[in-house]
Coordinates of C-alpha atoms and ligand atoms in Angstrom, one line a residue:
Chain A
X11 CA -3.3 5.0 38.9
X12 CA -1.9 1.9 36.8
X13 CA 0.8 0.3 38.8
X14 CA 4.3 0.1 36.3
X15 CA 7.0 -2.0 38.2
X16 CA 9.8 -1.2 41.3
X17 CA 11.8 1.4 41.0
X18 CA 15.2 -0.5 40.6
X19 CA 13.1 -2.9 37.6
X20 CA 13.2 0.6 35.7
X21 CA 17.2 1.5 35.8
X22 CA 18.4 4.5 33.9
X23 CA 18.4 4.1 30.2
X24 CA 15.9 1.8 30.2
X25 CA 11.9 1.5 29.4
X26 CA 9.1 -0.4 29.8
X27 CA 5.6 -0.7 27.8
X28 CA 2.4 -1.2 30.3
X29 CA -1.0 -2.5 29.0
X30 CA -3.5 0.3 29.9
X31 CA -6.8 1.2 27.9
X32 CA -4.1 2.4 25.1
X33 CA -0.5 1.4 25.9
X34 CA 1.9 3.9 27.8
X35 CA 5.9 3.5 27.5
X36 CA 7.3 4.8 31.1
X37 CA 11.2 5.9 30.5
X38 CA 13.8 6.4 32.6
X39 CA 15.8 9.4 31.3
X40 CA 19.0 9.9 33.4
X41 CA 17.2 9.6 36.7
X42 CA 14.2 11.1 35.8
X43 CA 10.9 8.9 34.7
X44 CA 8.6 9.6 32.0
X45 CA 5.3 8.6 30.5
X46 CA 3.8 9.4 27.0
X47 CA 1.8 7.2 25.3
X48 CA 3.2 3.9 23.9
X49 CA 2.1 3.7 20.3
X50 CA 4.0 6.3 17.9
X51 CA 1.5 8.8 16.1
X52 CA 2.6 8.1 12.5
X53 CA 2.3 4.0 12.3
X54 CA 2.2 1.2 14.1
X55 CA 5.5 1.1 16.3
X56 CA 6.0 1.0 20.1
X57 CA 8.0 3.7 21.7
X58 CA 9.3 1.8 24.6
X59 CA 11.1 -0.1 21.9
X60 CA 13.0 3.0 20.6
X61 CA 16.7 4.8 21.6
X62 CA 16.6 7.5 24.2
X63 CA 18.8 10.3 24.3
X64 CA 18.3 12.6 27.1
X65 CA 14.4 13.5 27.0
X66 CA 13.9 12.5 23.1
X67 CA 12.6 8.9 22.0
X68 CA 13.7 7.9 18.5
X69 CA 10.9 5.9 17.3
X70 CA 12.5 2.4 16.0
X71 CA 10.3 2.5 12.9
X72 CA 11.0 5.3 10.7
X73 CA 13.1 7.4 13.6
X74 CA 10.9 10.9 14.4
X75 CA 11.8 11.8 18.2
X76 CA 9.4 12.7 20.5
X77 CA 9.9 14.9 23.4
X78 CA 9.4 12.9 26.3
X79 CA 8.9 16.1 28.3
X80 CA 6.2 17.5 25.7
X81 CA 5.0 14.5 23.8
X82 CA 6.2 16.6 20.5
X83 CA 7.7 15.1 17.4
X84 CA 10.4 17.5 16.4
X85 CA 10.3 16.2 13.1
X86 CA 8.7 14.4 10.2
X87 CA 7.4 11.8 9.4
X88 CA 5.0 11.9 12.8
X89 CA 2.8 15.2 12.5
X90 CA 1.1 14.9 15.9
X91 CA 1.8 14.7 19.5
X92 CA 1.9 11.2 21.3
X93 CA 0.1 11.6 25.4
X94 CA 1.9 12.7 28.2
X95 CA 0.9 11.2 31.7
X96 CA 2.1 11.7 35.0
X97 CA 4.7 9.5 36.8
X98 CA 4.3 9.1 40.5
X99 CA 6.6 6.8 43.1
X100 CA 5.5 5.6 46.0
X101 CA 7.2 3.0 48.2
X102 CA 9.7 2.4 45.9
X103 CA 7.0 1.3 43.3
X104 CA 6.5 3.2 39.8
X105 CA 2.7 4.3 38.7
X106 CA 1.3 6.0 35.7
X107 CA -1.8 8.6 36.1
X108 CA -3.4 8.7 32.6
X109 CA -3.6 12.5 32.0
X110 CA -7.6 12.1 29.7
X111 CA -9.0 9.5 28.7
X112 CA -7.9 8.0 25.9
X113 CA -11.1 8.0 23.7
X114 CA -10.6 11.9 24.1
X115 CA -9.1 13.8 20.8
X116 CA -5.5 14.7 21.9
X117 CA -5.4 18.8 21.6
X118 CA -1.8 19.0 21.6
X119 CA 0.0 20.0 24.5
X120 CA 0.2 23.7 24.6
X121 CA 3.1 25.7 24.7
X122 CA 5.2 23.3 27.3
X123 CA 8.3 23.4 25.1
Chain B
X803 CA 21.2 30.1 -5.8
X804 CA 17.8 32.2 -6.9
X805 CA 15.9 29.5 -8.0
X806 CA 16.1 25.4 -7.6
X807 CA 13.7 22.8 -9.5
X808 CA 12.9 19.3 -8.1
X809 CA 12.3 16.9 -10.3
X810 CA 9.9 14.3 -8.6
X811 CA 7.1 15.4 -6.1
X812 CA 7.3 12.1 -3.8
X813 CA 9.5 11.3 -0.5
X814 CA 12.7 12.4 -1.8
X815 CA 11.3 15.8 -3.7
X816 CA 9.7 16.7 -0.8
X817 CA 12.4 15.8 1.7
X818 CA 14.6 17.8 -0.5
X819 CA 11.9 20.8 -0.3
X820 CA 12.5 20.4 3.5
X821 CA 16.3 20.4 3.8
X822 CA 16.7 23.1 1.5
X823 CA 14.6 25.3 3.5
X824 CA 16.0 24.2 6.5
X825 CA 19.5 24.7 5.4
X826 CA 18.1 28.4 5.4
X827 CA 17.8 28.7 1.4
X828 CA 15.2 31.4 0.5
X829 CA 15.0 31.0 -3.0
X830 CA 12.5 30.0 -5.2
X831 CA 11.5 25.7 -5.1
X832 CA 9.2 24.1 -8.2
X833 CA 8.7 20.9 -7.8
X834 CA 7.4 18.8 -10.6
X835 CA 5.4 16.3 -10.6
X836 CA 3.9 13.4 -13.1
X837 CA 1.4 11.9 -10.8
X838 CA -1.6 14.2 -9.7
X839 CA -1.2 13.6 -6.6
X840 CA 0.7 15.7 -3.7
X841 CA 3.7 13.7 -1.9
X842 CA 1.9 10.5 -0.5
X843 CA 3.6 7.2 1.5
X844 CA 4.4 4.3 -0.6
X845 CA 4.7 1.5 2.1
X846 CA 1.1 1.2 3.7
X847 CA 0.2 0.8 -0.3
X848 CA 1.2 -2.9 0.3
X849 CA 0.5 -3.1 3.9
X850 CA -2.2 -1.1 5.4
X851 CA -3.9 0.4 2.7
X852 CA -4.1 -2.5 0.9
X853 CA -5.8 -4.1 3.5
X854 CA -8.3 -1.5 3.9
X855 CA -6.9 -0.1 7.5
X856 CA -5.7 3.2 6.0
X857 CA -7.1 6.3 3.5
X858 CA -5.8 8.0 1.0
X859 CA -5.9 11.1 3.8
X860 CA -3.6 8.6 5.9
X861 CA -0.7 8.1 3.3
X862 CA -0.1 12.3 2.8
X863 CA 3.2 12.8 3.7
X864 CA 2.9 16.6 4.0
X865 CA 3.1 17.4 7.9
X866 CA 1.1 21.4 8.9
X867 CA 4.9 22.5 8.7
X868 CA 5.4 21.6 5.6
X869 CA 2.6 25.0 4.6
X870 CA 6.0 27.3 5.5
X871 CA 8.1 25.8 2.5
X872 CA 6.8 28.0 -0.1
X873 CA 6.9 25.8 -3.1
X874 CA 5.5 26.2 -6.6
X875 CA 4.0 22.4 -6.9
X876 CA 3.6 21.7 -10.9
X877 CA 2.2 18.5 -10.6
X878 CA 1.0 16.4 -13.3
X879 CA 3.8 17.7 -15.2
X880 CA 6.4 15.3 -16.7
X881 CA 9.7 16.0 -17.4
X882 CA 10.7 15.0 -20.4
X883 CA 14.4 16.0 -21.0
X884 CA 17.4 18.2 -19.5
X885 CA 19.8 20.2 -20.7
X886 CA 22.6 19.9 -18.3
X887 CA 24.9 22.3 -19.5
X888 CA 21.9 25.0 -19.0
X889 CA 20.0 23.2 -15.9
X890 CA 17.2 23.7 -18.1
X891 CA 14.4 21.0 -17.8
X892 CA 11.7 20.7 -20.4
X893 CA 8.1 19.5 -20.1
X894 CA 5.4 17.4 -21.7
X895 CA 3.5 20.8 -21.8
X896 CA 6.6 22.3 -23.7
X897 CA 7.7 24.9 -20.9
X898 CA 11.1 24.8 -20.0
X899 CA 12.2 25.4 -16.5
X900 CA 15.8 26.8 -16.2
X901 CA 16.9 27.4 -12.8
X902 CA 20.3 27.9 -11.0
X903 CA 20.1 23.9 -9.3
X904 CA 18.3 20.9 -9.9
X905 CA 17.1 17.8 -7.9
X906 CA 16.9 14.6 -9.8
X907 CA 14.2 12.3 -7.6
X908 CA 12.0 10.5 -10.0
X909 CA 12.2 7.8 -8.4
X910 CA 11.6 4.5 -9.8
X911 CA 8.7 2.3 -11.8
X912 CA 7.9 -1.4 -11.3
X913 CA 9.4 -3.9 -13.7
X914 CA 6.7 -5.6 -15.9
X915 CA 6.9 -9.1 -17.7
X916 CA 5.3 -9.6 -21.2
X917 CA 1.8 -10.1 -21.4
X918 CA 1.0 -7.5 -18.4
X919 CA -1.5 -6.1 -20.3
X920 CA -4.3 -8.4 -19.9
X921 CA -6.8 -7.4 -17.3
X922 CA -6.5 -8.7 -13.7
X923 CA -2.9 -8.6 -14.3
X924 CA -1.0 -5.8 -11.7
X925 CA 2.1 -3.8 -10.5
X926 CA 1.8 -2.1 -7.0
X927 CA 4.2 1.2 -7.3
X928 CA 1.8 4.1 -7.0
X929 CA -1.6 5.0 -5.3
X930 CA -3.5 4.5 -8.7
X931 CA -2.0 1.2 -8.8
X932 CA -3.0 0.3 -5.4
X933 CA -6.4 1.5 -5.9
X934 CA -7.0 -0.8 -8.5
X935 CA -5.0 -4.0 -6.6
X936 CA -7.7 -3.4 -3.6
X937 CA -10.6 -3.2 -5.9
X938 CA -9.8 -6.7 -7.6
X939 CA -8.6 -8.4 -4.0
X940 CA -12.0 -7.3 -2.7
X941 CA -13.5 -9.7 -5.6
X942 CA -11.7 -12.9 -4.3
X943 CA -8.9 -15.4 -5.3
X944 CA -7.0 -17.0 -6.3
X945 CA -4.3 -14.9 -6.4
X946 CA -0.5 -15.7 -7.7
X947 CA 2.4 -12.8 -6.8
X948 CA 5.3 -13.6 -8.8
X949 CA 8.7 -13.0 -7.1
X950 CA 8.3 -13.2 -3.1
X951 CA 11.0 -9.9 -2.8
X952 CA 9.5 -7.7 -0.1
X953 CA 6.5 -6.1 -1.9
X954 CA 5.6 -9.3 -3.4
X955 CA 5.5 -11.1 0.3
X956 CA 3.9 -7.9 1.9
X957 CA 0.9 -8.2 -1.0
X958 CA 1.0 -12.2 -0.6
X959 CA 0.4 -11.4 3.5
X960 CA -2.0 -8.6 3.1
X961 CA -4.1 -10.9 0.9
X962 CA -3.7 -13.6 2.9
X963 CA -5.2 -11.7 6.1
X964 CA -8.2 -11.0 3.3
X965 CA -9.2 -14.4 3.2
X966 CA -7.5 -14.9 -0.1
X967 CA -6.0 -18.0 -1.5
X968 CA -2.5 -17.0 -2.8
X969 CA 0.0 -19.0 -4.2
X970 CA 3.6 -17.4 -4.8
X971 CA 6.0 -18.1 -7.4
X972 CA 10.0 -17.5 -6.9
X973 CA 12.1 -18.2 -9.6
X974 CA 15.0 -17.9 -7.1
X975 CA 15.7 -21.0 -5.2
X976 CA 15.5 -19.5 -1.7
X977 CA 13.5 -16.2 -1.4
X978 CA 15.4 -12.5 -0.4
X979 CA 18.5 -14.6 -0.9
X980 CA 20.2 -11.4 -2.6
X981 CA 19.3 -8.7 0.7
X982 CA 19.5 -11.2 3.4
X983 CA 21.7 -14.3 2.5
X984 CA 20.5 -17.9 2.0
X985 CA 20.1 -18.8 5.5
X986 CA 17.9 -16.1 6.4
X987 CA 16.2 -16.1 3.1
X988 CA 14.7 -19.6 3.9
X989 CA 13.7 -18.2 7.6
X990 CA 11.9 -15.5 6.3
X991 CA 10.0 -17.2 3.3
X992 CA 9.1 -19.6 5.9
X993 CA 6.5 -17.2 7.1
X994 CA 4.6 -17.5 4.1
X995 CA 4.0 -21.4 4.1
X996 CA 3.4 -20.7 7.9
X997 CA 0.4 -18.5 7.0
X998 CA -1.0 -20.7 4.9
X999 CA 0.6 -19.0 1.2
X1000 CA 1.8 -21.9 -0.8
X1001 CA 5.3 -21.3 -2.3
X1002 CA 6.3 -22.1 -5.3
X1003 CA 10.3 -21.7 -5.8
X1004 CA 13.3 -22.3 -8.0
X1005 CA 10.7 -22.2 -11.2
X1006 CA 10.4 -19.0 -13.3
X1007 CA 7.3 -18.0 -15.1
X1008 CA 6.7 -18.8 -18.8
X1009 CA 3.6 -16.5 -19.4
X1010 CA -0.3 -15.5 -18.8
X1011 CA -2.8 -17.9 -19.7
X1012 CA -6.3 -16.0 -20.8
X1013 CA -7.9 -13.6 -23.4
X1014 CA -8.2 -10.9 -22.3
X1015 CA -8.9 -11.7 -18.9
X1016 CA -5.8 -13.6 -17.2
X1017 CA -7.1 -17.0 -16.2
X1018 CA -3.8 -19.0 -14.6
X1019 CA -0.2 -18.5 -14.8
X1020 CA 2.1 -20.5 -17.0
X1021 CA 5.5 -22.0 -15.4
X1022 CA 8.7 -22.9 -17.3
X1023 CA 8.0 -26.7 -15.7
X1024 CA 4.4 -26.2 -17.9
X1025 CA 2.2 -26.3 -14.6
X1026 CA -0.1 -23.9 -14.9
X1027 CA -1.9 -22.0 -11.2
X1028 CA -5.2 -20.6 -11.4
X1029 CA -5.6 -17.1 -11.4
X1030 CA -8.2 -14.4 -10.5
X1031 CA -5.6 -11.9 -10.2
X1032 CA -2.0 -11.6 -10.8
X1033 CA 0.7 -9.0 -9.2
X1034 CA 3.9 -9.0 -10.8
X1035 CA 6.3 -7.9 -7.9
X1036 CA 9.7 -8.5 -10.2
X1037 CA 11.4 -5.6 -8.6
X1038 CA 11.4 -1.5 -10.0
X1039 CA 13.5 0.3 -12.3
X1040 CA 14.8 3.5 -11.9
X1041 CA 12.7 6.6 -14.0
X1042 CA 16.1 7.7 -16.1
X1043 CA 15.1 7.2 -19.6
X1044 CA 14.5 11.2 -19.6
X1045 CA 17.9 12.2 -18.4
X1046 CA 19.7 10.2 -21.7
X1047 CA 21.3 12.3 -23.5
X1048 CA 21.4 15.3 -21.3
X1049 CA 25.0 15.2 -19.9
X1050 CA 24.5 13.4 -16.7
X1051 CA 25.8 10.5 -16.4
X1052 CA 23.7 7.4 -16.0
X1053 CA 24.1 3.5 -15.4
X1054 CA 21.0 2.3 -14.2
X1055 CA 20.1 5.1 -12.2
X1056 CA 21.6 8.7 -11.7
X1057 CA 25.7 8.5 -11.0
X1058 CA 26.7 10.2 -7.7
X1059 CA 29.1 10.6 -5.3
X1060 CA 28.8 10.1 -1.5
X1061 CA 27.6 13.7 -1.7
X1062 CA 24.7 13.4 -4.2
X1063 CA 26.7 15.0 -6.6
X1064 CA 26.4 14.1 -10.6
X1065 CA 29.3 15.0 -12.3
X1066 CA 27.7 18.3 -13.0
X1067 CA 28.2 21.5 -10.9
X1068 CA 24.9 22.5 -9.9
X1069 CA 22.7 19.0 -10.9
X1070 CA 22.2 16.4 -7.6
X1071 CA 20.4 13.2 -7.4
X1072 CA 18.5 11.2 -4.3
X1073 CA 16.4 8.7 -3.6
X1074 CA 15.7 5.5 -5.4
X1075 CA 16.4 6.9 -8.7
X1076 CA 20.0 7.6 -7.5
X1077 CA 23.1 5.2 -8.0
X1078 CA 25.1 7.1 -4.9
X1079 CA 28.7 5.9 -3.7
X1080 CA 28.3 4.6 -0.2
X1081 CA 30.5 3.9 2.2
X1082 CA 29.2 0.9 3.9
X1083 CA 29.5 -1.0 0.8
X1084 CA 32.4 0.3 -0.8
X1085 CA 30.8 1.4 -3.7
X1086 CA 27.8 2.7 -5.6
X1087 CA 24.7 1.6 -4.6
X1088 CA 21.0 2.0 -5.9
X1089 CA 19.1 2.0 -2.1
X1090 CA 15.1 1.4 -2.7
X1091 CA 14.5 2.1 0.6
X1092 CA 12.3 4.7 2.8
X1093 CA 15.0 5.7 4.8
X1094 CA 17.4 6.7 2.0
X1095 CA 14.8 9.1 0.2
X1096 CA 14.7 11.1 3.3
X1097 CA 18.2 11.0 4.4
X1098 CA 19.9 11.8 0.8
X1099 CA 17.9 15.3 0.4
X1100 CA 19.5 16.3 3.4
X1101 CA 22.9 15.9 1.9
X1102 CA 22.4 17.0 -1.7
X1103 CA 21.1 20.2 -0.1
X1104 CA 24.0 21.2 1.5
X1105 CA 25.9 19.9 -1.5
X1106 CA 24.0 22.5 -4.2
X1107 CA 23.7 25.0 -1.3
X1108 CA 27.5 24.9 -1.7
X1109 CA 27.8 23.1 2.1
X1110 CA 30.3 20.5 3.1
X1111 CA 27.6 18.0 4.0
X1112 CA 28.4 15.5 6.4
X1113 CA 28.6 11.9 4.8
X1114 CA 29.1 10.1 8.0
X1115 CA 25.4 8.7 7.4
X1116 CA 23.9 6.0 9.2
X1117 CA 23.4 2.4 7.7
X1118 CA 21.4 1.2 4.8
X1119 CA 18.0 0.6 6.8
X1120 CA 14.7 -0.6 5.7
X1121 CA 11.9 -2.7 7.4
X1122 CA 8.9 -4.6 6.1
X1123 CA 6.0 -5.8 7.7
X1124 CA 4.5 -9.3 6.6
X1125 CA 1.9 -11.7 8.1
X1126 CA 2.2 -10.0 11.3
X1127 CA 6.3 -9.7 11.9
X1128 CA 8.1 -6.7 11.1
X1129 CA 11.5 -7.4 10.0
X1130 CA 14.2 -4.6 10.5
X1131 CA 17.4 -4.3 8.7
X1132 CA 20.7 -2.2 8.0
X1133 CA 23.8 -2.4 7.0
X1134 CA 25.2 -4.3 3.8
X1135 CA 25.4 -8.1 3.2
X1136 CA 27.6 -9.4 0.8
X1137 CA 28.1 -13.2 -0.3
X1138 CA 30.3 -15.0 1.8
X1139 CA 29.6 -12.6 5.2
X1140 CA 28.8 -15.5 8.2
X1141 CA 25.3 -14.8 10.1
X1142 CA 24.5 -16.1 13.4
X1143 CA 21.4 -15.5 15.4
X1144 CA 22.6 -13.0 18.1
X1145 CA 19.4 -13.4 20.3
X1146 CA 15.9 -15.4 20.0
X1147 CA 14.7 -18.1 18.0
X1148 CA 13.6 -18.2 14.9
X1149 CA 11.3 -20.6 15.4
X1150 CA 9.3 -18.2 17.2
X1151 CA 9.6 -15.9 14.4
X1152 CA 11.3 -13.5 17.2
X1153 CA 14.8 -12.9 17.4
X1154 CA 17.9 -11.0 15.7
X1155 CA 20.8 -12.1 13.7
X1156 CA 24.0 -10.4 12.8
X1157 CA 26.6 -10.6 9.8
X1158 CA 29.9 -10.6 10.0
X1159 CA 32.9 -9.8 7.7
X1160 CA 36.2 -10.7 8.9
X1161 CA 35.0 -10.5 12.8
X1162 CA 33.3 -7.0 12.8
X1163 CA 29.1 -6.6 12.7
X1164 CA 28.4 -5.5 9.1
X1165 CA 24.9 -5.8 8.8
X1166 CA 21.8 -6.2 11.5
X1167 CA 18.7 -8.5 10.3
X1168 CA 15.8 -8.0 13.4
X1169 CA 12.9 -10.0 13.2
X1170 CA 10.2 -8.6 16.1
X1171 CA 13.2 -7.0 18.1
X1172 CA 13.1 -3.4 17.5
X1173 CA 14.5 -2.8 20.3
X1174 CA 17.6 -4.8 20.2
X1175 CA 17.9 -3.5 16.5
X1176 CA 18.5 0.0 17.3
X1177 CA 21.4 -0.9 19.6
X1178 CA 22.6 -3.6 17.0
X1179 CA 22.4 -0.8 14.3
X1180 CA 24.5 1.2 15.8
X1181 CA 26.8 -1.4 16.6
X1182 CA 27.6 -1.5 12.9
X1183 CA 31.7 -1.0 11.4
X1184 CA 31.6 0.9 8.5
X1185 CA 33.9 -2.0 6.5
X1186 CA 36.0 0.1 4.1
X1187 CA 38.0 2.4 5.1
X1188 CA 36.6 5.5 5.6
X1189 CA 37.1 6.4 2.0
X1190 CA 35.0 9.7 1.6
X1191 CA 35.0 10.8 -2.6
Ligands
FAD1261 C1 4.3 -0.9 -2.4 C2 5.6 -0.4 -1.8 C3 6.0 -0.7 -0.5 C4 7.2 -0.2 0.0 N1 7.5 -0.6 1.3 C5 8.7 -0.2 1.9 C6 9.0 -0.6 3.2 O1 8.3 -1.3 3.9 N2 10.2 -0.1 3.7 C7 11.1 0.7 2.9 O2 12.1 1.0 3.4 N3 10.7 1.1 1.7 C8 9.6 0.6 1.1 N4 9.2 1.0 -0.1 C9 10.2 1.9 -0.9 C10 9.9 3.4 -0.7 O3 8.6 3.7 -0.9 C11 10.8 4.1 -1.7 O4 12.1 3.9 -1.4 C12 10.5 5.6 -1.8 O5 9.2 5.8 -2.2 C13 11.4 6.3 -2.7 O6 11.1 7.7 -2.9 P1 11.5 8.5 -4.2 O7 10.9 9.9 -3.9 O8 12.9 8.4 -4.4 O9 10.8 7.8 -5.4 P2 9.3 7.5 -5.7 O10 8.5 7.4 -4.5 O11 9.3 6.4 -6.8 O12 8.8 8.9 -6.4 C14 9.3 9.4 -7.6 C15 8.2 10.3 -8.2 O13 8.7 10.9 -9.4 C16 7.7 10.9 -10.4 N5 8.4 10.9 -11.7 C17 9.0 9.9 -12.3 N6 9.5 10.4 -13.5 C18 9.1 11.6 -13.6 C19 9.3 12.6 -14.6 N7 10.0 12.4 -15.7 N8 8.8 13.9 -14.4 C20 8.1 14.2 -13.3 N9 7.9 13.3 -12.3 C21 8.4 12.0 -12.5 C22 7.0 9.5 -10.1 O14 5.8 9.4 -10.7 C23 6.9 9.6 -8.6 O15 5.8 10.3 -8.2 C24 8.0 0.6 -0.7 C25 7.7 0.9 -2.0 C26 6.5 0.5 -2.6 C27 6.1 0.8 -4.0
FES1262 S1 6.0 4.7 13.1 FE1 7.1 6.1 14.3 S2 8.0 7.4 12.9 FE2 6.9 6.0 11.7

């Protein structure tokens, strides 16, 4: 598990970007934390840097959401899915669990939505 | 509405492909095309394509939803004239293609200078154009970019990370004075002398020294800079010689109101071929931006589809990326607005800076703060009155 930050370091609204094999952006959405991978499938822009509204990320580049839930744009210009990994607290402290690794093709996400 | 042609087959043809369909229109789409090519990216032609990080498969715009539009692509197919009064628009082939709507999104052509014929001497607007740029940039430098706008600085920088010695030539006395203000012009520009790009300002350019090969550039002040290759980046002009004559009305670009609507029933315009009234500058406004050829189609759809769109669109907004630092900006500056750097340093080539118009935010300039930037572009007053024509 990659270690993220304390609990009250990740306050609701808020995001923060952690240096793993690929980068993952951790989110809190209303009270409830998420991670998908950091880097936006259609260019070069970080995630953790866009505007969250309820469980969508606007990416702050050329503004497809993703569905922080599914990892699925729900629009153009992105056409595939960014990684979702799991979230786990313990002791007050934030981890990631990287759900494959990241050389792995991404399949999609099945039918989560 | 049985059947609607889109003139164009780039961001803003497609995008209008998209909207109509989403705005539940089942009719018939053609979408015409000059350029062989489906709907490709424009940007990473200065950026990452350029610099040999991205394909030609990389710079399709078309997403796998895009195979449920249903549209009759007539690509390399030119438009050479319309008929306004009959929504009838004829081709180089000589077919005519009358239909109940039309969507004007030609887009727009790079400006040339005299003497751009000589070899070595290029315009970056389309992938063929790019093509050719990379294949001359691969041969070495020196290379001289005349005007350091955007495109011009975004070649200068991709070169640059080639290895290439580049010189750029301004005729203005600070760079992107016009977009971003003196102040910020100056901040910007800085990053090419940073990165090693010599800058040349305040001069204009007298003409091409070569035969048949360019060999240097010419300045008004008589210096003359060596030359392997040259890319005139002197801005673009809107594709709207076709439409004279035709009953639309045009003043360099395609007249519209805040709705995409020319002044006929039945005829829209979008992207960076249209000259659209906008609210956060007051008046009409021909946007060369991303953004804008993807928010626009949205509107003019409802607008033919006989919809009350709503206009309440977000800022102007565009970014570029050069030598490393992406700059982010929306709004609309004019001359005179005050700009203060809201938080950073620009020393550090990291921080945002806002402009401000009689004490309300009216424009947002991010340099490396994206995230900042989408709370500061939100921020933004819309400075007229909400005047919606
Ligand atoms: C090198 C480069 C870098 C850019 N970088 C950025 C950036 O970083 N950020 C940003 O915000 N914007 C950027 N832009 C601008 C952005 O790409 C444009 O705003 C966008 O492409 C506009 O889309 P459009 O569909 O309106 O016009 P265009 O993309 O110009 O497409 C118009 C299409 O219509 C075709 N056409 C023209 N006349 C006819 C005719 N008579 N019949 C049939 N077809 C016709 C043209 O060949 C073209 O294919 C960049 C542009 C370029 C060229
Ligand atoms: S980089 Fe995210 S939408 Fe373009």
């Amino acid at each position: 598990m990659i270690p993220v930050c304390a609990v009250p370091d990740l306050p609701v609204g808020e995001a923060v970007r952690v240096e793993a094999e690929v980068p993952i952006a951790v989110f809190n959405a209303d009270g409830v934390l998420y991670a998908i991978d950091d880097t936006c499938t259609h260019q070069d822009a970080s995630l953790a840097d866009g505007w969250l509204e309820g469980c969508l990320v606007e990416c702050p580049l050329h503004a497809t959401c993703f569905d922080l839930r599914t990892g699925r744009p729900t629009g153009p210009p992105a056409k595939r899915p960014v990684r979702t990994h799991e979230v786990v607290v313990e002791n007050d402290y934030v981890y990631v669990r990287v759900s494959v690794p990241a050389d792995s093709p991404v399949v999609g996400h099945g039918e989560v939505a | 509405m049985r059947a609607i042609t889109v003139v164009g087959a780039s961001l803003a043809g497609l995008s209008a492909a998209r909207a109509l369909r989403s705005q539940s229109y089942d009719g018939r789409i053609v979408v015409v095309g000059d350029e062989p090519h489906r709907p490709y990216d424009r940007p990473p032609l200065s950026k990452e394509f350029l610099a040999g990080k991205a394909s030609v498969e990389d710079l399709a715009l078309s997403t796998p939803d895009d195979d449920e539009l249903d549209v009759d692509w007539w690509l390399g197919h030119k438009a050479i004239a319309l008929d306004a009064s009959r929504r009838a628009v004829r081709l180089d082939s000589g077919e005519e293609l009358v239909s109940d709507g039309v969507v004007l999104a030609t887009g727009a052509r790079a400006r040339t200078l005299p003497g751009s014929g000589l070899a070595g001497v290029h315009t970056l607007r389309s992938l063929d154009d790019a093509l050719a740029l990379r294949a001359e940039l691969a041969e070495g430098g020196p290379l001289v970019v005349i005007g350091a706008g955007f495109i011009g600085a975004e070649v200068a920088s991709t070169a640059r990370a080639l290895g290439l010695d580049v010189t750029v030539v301004e005729a203005l006395p600070t760079p992107l004075a016009g977009p971003l203000g003196p102040e910020m012009g100056a901040l910007v520009a800085a990053l090419h002398t940073d990165n090693g790009t010599r800058l040349v300002t305040g001069v204009g350019v007298a003409g091409f020294v070569g035969a048949g090969r360019v060999r240097a550039v010419r300045l008004a002040d008589d210096r003359e800079l060596p030359a392997a290759t040259v890319v005139v980046g002197v801005g673009a002009v809107p594709n709207v010689d076709w439409l004279a004559g035709s009953g639309v009305e045009v003043d360099g670009g395609v007249l519209t109101d805040a709705r995409c609507a020319t002044g006929v029933p039945g005829i829209v315009a979008v992207g960076d071929c249209a000259l659209s009234y906008n609210r956060f500058a007051g008046s009409a406004l021909r946007l060369e931006h991303w953004t804008n050829a993807v928010q626009q189609p949205e509107i003019a759809a409802a607008t033919l589809l006989g919809r009350r769109a709503d206009v309440r669109s977000a800022a102007p907004y565009f970014w570029s990326d050069q030598y490393g630092v992406r700059l982010q900006f929306a709004g609309h500056r004019r001359p005179g607005d005050a700009v203060e750097i809201a938080e950073g340093d620009p020393a550090e080539r990291s921080f945002a800076a806002v402009y401000r118009r009689d004490g309300r935010s009216v424009a947002v300039l991010a340099v490396n703060r994206a995230k900042l930037f989408g709370r500061l572009r939100r921020e933004l007053a819309v400075p007229e009155a909400e005047v919606v024509r």
